[in-house]
Coordinates of C-alpha atoms in Angstrom, one line a residue:
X1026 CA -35.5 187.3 141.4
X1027 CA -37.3 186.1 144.7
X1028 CA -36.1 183.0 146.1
X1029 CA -38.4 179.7 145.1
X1030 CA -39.0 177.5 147.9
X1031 CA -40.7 174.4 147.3
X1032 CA -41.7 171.5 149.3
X1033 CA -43.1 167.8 148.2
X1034 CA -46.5 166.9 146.4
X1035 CA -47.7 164.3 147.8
X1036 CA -50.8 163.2 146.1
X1037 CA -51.6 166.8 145.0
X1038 CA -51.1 168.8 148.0
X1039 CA -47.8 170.4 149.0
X1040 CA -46.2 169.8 152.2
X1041 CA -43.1 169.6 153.6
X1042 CA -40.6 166.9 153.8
X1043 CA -41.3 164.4 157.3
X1044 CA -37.6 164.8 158.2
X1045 CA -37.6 168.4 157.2
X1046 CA -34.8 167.8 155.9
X1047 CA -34.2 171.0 152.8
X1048 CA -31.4 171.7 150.3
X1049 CA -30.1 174.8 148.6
X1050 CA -30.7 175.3 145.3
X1051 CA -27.7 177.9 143.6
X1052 CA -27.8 179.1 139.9
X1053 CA -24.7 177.9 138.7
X1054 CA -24.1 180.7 136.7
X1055 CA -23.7 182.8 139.6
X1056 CA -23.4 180.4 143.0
X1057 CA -26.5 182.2 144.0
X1058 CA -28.9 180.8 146.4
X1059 CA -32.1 181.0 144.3
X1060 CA -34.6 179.2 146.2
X1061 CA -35.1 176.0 148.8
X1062 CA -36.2 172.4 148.1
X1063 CA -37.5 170.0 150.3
X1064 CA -35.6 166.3 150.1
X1065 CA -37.7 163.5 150.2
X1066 CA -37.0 160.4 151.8
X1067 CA -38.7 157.0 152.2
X1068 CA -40.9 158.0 154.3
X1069 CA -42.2 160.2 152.1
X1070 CA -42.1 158.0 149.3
X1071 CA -44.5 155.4 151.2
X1072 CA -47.2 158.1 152.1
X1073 CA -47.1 159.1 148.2
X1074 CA -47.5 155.2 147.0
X1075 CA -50.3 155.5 149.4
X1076 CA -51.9 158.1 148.1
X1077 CA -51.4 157.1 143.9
X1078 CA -53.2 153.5 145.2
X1079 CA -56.3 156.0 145.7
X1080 CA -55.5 158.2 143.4
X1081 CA -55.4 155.5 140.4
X1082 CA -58.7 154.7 141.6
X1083 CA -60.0 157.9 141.1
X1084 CA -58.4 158.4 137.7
X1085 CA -59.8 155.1 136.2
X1086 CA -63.4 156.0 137.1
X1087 CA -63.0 158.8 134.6
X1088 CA -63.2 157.9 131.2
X1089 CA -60.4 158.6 128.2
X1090 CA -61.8 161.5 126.8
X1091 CA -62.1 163.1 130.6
X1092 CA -58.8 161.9 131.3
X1093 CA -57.5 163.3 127.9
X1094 CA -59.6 166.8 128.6
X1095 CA -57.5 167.6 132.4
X1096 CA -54.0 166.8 130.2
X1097 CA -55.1 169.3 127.7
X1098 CA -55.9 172.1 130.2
X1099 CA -52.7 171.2 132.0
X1100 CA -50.8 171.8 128.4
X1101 CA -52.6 174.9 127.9
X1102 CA -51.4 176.0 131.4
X1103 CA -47.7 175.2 131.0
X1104 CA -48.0 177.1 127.7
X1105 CA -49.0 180.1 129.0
X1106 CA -46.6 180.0 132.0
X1107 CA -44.0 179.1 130.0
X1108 CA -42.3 182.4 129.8
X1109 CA -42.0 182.4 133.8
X1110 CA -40.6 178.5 134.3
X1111 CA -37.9 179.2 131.3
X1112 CA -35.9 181.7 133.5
X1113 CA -36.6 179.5 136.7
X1114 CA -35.0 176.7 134.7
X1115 CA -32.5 178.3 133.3
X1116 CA -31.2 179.7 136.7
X1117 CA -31.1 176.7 138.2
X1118 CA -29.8 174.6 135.3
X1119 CA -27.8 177.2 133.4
X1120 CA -29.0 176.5 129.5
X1121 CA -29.8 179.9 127.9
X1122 CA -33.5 181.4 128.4
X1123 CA -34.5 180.1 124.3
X1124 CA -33.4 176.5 124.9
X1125 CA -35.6 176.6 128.3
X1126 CA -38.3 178.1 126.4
X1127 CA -38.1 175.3 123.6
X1128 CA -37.3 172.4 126.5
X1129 CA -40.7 173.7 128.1
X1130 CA -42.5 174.0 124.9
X1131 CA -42.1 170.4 124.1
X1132 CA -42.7 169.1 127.3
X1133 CA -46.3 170.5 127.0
X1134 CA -46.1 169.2 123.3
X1135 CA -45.9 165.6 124.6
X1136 CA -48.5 166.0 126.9
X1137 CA -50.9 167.0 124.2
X1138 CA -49.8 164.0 122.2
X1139 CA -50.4 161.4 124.7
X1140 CA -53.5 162.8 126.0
X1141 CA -54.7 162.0 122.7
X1142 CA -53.2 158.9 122.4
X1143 CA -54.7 157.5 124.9
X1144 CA -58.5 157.9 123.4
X1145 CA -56.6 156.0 120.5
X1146 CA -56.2 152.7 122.7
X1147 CA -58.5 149.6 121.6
X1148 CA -58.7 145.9 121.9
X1149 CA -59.4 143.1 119.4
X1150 CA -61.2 139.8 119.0
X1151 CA -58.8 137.3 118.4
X1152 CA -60.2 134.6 115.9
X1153 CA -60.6 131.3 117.6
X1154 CA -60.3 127.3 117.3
X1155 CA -64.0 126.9 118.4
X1156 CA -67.0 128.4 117.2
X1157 CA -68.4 128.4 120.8
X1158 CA -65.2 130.4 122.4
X1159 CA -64.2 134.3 122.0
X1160 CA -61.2 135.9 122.7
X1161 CA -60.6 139.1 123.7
X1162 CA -57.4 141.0 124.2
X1163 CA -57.6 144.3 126.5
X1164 CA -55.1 147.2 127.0
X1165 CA -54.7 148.1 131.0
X1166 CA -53.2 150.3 132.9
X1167 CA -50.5 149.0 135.0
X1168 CA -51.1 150.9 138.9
X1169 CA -48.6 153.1 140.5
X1170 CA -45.9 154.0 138.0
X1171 CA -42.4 155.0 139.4
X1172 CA -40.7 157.7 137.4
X1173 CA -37.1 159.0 138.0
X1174 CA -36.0 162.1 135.6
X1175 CA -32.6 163.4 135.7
X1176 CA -30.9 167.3 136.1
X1177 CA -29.9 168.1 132.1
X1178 CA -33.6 168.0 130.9
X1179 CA -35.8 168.3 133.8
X1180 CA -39.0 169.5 132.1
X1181 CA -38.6 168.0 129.2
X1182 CA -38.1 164.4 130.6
X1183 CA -40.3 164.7 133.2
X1184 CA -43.2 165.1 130.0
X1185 CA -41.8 162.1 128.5
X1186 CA -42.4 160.2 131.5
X1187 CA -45.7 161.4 133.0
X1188 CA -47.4 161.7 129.9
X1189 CA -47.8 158.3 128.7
X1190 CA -48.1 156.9 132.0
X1191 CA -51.6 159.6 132.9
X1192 CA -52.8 159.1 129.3
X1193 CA -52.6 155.0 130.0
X1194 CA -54.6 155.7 133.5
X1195 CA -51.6 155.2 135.6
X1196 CA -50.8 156.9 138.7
X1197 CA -47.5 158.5 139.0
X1198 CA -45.0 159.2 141.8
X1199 CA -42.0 161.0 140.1
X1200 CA -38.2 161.7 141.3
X1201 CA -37.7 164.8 140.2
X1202 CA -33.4 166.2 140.4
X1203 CA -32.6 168.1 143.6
X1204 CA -30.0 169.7 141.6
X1205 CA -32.9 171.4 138.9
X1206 CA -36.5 171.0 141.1
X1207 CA -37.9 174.3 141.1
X1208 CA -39.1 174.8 137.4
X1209 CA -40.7 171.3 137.6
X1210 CA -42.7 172.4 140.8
X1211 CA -44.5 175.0 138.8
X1212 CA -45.0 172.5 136.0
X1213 CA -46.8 169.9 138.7
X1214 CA -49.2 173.1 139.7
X1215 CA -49.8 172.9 135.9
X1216 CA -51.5 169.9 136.2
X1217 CA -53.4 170.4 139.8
X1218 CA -54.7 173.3 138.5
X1219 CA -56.1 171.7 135.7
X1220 CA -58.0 169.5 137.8
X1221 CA -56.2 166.3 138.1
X1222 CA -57.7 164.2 140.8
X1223 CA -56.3 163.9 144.2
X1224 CA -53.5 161.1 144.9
X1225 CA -52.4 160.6 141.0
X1226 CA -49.4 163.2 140.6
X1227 CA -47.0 163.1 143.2
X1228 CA -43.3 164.8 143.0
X1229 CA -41.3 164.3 145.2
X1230 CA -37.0 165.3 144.8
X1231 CA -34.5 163.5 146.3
X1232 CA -31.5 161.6 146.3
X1233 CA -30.7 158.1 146.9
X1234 CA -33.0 157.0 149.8
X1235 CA -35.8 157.8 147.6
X1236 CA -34.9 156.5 144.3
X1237 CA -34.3 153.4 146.0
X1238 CA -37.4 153.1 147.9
X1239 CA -39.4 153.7 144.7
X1240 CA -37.6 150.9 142.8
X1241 CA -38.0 148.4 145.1
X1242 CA -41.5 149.4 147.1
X1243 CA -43.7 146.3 146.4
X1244 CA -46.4 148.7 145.8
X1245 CA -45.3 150.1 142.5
X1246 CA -45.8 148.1 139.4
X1247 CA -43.2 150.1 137.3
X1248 CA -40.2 152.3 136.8
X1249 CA -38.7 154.7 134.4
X1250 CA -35.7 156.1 134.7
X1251 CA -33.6 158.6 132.8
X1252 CA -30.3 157.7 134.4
X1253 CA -26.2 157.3 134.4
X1254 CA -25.8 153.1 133.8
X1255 CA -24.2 152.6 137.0
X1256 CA -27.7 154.1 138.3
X1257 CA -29.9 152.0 136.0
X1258 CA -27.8 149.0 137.1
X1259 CA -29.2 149.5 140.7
X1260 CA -32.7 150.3 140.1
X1261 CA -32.3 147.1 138.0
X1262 CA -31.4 145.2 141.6
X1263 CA -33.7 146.7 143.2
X1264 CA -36.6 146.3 141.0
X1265 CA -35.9 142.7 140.6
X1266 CA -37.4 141.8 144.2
X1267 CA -41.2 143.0 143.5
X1268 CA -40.5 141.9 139.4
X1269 CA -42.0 145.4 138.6
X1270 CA -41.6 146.3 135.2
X1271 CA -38.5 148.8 134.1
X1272 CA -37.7 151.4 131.8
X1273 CA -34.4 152.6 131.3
X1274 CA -32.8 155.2 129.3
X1275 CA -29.0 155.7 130.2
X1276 CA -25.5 157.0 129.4
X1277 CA -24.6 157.1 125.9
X1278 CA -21.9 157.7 123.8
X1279 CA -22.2 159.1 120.5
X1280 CA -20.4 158.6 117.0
X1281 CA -20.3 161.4 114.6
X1282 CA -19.8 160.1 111.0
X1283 CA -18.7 162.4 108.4
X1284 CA -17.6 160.5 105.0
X1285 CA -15.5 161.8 102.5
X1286 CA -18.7 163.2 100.6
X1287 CA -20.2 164.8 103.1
X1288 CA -21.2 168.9 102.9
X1289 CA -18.4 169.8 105.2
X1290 CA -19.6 173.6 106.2
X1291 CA -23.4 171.5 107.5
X1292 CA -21.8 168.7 109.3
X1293 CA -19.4 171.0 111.3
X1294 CA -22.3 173.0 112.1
X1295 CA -24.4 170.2 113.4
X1296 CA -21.8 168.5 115.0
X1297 CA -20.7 171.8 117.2
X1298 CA -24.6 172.2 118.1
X1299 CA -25.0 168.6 119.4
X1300 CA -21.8 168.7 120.8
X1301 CA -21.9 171.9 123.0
X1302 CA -25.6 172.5 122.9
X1303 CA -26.6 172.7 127.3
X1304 CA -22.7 172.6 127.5
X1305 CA -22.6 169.1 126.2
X1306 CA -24.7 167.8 129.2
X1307 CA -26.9 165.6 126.6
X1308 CA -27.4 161.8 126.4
X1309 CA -27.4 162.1 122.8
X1310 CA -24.3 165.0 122.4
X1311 CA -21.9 163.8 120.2
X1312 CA -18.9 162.5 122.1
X1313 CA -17.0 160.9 119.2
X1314 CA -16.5 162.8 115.5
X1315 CA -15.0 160.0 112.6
X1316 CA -14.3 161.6 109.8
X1317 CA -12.8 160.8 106.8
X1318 CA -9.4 161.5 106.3
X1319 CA -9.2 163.3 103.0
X1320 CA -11.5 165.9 104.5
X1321 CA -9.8 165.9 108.3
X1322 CA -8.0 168.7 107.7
X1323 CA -10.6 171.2 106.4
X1324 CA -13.3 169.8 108.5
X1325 CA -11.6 170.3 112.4
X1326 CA -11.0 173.7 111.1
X1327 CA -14.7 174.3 110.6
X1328 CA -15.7 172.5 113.8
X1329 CA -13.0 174.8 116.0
X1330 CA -14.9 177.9 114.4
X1331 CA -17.9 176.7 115.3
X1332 CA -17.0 176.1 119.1
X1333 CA -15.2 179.0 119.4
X1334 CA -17.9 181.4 118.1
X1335 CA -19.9 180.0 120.8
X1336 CA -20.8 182.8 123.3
X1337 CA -20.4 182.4 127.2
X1338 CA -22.6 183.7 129.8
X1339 CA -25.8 183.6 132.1
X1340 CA -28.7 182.4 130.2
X1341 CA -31.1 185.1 130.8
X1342 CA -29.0 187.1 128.7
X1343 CA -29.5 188.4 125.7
X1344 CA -27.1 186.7 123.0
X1345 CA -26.2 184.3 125.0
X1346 CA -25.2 181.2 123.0
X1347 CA -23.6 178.6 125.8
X1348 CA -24.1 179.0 130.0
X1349 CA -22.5 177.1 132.9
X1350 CA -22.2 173.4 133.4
X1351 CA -25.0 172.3 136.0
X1352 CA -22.4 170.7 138.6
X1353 CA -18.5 171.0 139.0
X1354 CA -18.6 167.3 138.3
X1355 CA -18.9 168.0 134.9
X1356 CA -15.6 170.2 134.3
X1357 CA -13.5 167.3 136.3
X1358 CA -14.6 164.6 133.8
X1359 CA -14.0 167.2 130.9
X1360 CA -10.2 167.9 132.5
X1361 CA -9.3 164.2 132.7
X1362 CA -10.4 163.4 129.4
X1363 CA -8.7 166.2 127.7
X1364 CA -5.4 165.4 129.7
X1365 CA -5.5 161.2 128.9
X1366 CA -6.3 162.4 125.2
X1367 CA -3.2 164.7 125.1
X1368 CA -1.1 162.5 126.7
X1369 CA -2.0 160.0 123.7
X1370 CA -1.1 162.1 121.2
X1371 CA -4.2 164.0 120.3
X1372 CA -3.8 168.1 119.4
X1373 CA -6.1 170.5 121.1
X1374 CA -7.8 172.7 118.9
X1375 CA -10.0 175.1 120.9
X1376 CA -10.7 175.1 124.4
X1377 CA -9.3 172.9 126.9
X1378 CA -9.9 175.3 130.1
X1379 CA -12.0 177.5 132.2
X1380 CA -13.8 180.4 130.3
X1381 CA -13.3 184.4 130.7
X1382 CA -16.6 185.0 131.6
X1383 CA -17.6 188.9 133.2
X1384 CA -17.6 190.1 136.4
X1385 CA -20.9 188.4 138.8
X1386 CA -20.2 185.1 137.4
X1387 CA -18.5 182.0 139.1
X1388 CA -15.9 180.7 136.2
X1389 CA -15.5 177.9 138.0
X1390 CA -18.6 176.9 136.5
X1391 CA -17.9 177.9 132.7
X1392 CA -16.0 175.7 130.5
X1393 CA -14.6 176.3 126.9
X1394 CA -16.1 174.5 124.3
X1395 CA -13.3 172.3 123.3
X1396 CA -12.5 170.5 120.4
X1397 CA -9.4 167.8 120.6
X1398 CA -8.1 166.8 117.0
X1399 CA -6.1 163.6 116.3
X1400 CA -7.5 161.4 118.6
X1401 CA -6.0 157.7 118.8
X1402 CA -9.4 155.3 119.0
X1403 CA -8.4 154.0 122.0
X1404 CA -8.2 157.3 124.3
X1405 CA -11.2 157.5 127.0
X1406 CA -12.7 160.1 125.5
X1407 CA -13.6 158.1 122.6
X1408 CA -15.0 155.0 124.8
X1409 CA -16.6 156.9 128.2
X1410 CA -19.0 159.4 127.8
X1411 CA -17.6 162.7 129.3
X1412 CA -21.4 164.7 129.7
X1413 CA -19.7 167.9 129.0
X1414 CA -18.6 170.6 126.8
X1415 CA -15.9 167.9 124.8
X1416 CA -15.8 166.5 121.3
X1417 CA -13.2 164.3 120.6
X1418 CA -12.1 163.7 116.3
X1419 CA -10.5 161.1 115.4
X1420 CA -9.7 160.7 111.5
X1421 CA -10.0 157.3 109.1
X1422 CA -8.3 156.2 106.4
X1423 CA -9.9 155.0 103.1
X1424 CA -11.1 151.5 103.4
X1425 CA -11.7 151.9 106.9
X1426 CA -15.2 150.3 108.2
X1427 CA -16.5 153.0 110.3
X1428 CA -19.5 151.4 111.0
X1429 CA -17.9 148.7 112.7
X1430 CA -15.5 151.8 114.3
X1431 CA -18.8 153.6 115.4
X1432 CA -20.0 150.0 116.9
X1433 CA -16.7 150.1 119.5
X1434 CA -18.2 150.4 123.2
X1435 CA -20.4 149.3 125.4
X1436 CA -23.3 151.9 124.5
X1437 CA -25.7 152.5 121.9
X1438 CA -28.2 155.4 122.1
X1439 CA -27.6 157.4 119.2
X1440 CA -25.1 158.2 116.1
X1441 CA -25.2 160.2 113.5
X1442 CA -24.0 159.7 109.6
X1443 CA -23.2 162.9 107.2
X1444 CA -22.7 161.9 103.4
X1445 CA -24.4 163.1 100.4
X1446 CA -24.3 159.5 98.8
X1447 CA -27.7 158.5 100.5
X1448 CA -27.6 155.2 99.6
X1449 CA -23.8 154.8 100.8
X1450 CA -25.3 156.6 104.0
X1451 CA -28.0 154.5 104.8
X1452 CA -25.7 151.5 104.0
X1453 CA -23.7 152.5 107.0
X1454 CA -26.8 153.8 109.2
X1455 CA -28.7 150.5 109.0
X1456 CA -25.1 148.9 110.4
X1457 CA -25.1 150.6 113.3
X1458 CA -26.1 149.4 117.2
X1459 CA -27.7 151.9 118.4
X1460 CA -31.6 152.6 119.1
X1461 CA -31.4 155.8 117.1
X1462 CA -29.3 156.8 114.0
X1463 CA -29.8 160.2 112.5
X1464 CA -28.9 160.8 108.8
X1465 CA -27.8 164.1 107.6
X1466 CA -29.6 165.6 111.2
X1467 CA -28.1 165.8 114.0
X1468 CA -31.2 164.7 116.3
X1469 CA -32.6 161.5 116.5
X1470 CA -35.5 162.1 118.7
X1471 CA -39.4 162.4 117.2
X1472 CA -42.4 163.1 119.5
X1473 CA -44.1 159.9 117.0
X1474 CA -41.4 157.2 117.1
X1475 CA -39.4 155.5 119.8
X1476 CA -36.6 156.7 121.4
X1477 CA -34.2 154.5 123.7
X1478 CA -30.9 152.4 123.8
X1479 CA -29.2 149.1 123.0
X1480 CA -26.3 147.5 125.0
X1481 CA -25.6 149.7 128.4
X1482 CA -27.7 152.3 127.4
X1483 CA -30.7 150.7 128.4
X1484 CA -34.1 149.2 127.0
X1485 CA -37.8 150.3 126.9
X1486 CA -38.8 153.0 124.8
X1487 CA -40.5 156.2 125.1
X1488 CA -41.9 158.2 122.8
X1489 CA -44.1 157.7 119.6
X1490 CA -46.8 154.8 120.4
X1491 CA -44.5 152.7 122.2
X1492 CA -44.2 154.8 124.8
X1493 CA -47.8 154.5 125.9
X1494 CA -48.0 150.3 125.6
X1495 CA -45.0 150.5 127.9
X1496 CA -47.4 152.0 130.8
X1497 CA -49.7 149.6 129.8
X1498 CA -50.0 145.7 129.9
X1499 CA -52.5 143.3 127.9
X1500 CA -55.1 141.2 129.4
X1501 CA -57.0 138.0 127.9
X1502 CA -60.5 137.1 127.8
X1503 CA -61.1 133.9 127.0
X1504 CA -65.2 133.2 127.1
X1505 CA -67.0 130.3 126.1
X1506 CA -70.8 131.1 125.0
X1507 CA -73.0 128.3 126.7
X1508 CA -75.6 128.8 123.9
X1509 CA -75.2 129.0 120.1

């Protein structure tokens, strides 16, 4: 594969970095230098605010149905280059070529949805307490919207957050990873080539200079951010001086509830795949299993089968079933975890260290997919989220709450609930605090309905409809007739 080299959009045109400042970009499969990005820093972020200023001029003199036209022709695009941007992503972020393809797929999914959407957005006249007065209640556009998308779903997020900030009329300046850039610079061409005015898509990656200029330039009305909490915690700060309005989605820290009725052989299944799926680096993986006790036993075994018939390698192969962790960051979290939990008494079951991967690969990078048994409710693993290839199990006894067990923690993004006893199932689902609870399916996420966190994992939504009147913000009208 040539090496990628990619510079900054600012306002639709591509040009380098002012500090010209670059970074490697390695497939961490390999350590292989696949292509260049250039890193963006605040100067760079002012001459893009700049530029979406004219740019969301530009894009609100169109109307919805032109607006919603370009996003289809850019969805169209990224379909049919699809095929091309899955192996880019996958080499520089390691999940296997069908899990790029479906990431990808999605992304341009959302994009249709929203460019719908927003032909879909209307007002009202509000009834009044006079018969001379009228009152009516507008949906706008908010300016320059701040976006900041995170390494584990590049694509995918970077949909989520564009989409209903374009189909709202907004103008976007987005954040993309430096660790996972190059995929999302063909996506961008997606949309210029579809025709999206000048100044309203810029993408610019980088690392902390920029992220913090966006959140706190007094020039951008908004920010979303898929981020750790400790990041969302700062954008919070920073935000806070310019009052802009702020979307976070951030860590998470899954519960996995099997109860004693549950079909045993389809909740190991699902939990393995949420579990290890991109080798755990999810917000939504499952980080916790609680399962009953009367079925521990039979159960771990059928979750160590599933992990362990996992399949190790580069992504671009054929068969592949698991790749490389995206940074080395990931494996050190995994190893102290696993060694607290040990230390507490928990059994490991699978895994636990680097994989046997073939010749050509780094195996510093490759992690087995582990599965500790036994685990005491208060080991780490069970309260911090490890974003790797780690499940922790920890069984309850009969009479046990586990909703009020799954409620333990400072996070609440997800959780999942196995039982055949639906109503029993939905008894304990409708207990739990988190934004998203997934009965008997192991993903909580639906292109139509909201998706975000309680407690430390944030607040806002995106997705569904919600996502679109987050980019948006009501106006008032109130008119008084001066003739009957």
């Amino acid at each position: 594969m040539a090496s990628y080299d990619r510079t900054l959009c600012v306002g639709g045109e591509w040009v380098p970095a002012l500090s010209g400042e670059t970074i490697e970009v390695r497939d961490p499969a390999t350590g292989e230098v696949i292509g260049t990005s250039s890193v963006a820093g605040a100067a760079d972020v002012d001459r893009a605010v700049v530029a979406a200023q004219e740019g969301f001029r530009r894009w609100n003199l169109l109307t919805a149905d032109e607006r919603c036209d370009i996003l289809l022709r850019a969805a169209a695009i990224i379909d049919e280059r699809t095929p091309a941007m899955a192996e880019l992503l996958t080499r520089e972020q390691g999940k296997p070529i069908p899990d790029s393809v479906k990431e990808i797929s999605f992304g341009a999914q959302v994009i249709r949805y929203y460019a719908e959407q927003g032909r879909r957005v209307w007002g009202s006249m509000r009834p009044t307490s006079r018969a001379d007065i009228r009152s009516l209640v507008t949906w706008e556009p908010l300016g320059v919207v701040a976006a900041i998308v995170p390494w584990n779903y590049p694509v995918d997020l970077y949909a989520w957050k564009i989409g209903p900030a374009l189909a709202a009329g907004n103008s976007v300046v987005v954040k993309p990873p430096t660790e996972a850039p190059l995929a999302i610079a063909e996506f961008v061409q997606c949309f210029l080539d579809a025709g999206i005015p000048e100044g309203v898509l810029s993408d610019l990656p980088g690392a902390f200079a920029a992220g913090s200029r966006l959140s706190e330039h007094p020039d951008v009305a908004a920010i979303t951010a898929t981020a750790s909490t400790a990041t969302g915690q700062a954008i919070m700060r920073s935000a806070a001086s310019t009052m802009k309005r702020v979307t976070l989605e951030l860590g998470g820290h899954s519960p996995f509830i099997v109860l004693d009725d549950a079909d045993i052989a389809e909740a190991a299944t699902a939990a393995a795949r949420r579990s290890f799926s991109n080798a755990g680096q999810i917000c939504i993986a499952v980080n916790r299993i609680l399962v009953a006790e009367s079925i521990a036993d039979e159960f771990a075994e059928a979750v160590i089968a599933e992990a362990r018939a996992i399949t190790l390698g580069h992504g671009v192969e054929a068969g592949i079933t698991g790749g490389p962790v995206t940074t080395a960051a990931v494996i050190e979290k995994s190893r102290r975890h696993i060694a607290e939990a040990l230390a507490s008494g928990a059994v490991l079951g699978t895994g636990g260290k680097n994989a046997e991967v073939r010749d050509g690969l780094d195996a510093a990078m490759f992690f087995e997919p582990t599965v500790l048994d036994r685990v005491s409710a208060d080991a780490l693993v069970m309260h911090e989220e490890t974003f790797g290839p780690l499940v922790a199990v920890h069984r309850f006894a009969a009479g046990t709450d586990v909703a009020e067990l799954a409620n333990r923690g400072d996070y609440g993004l997800a959780a999942y609930v196995y039982g055949n006893d639906l109503d029993r199932a939905w008894g304990v689902a409708e207990r739990i605090h988190a934004g998203g609870v997934g009965v008997n399916i192991n993903d909580v996420s639906e292109l139509q309905a909201p998706f975000g966190g309680w407690k430390m994992s944030g607040f806002g939504r995106e997705l569904g409809p919600e996502g679109l009147q987050g980019m948006m913000q009501q106006r008032h009208i109130r008119l008084r007739r001066r003739h009957a």
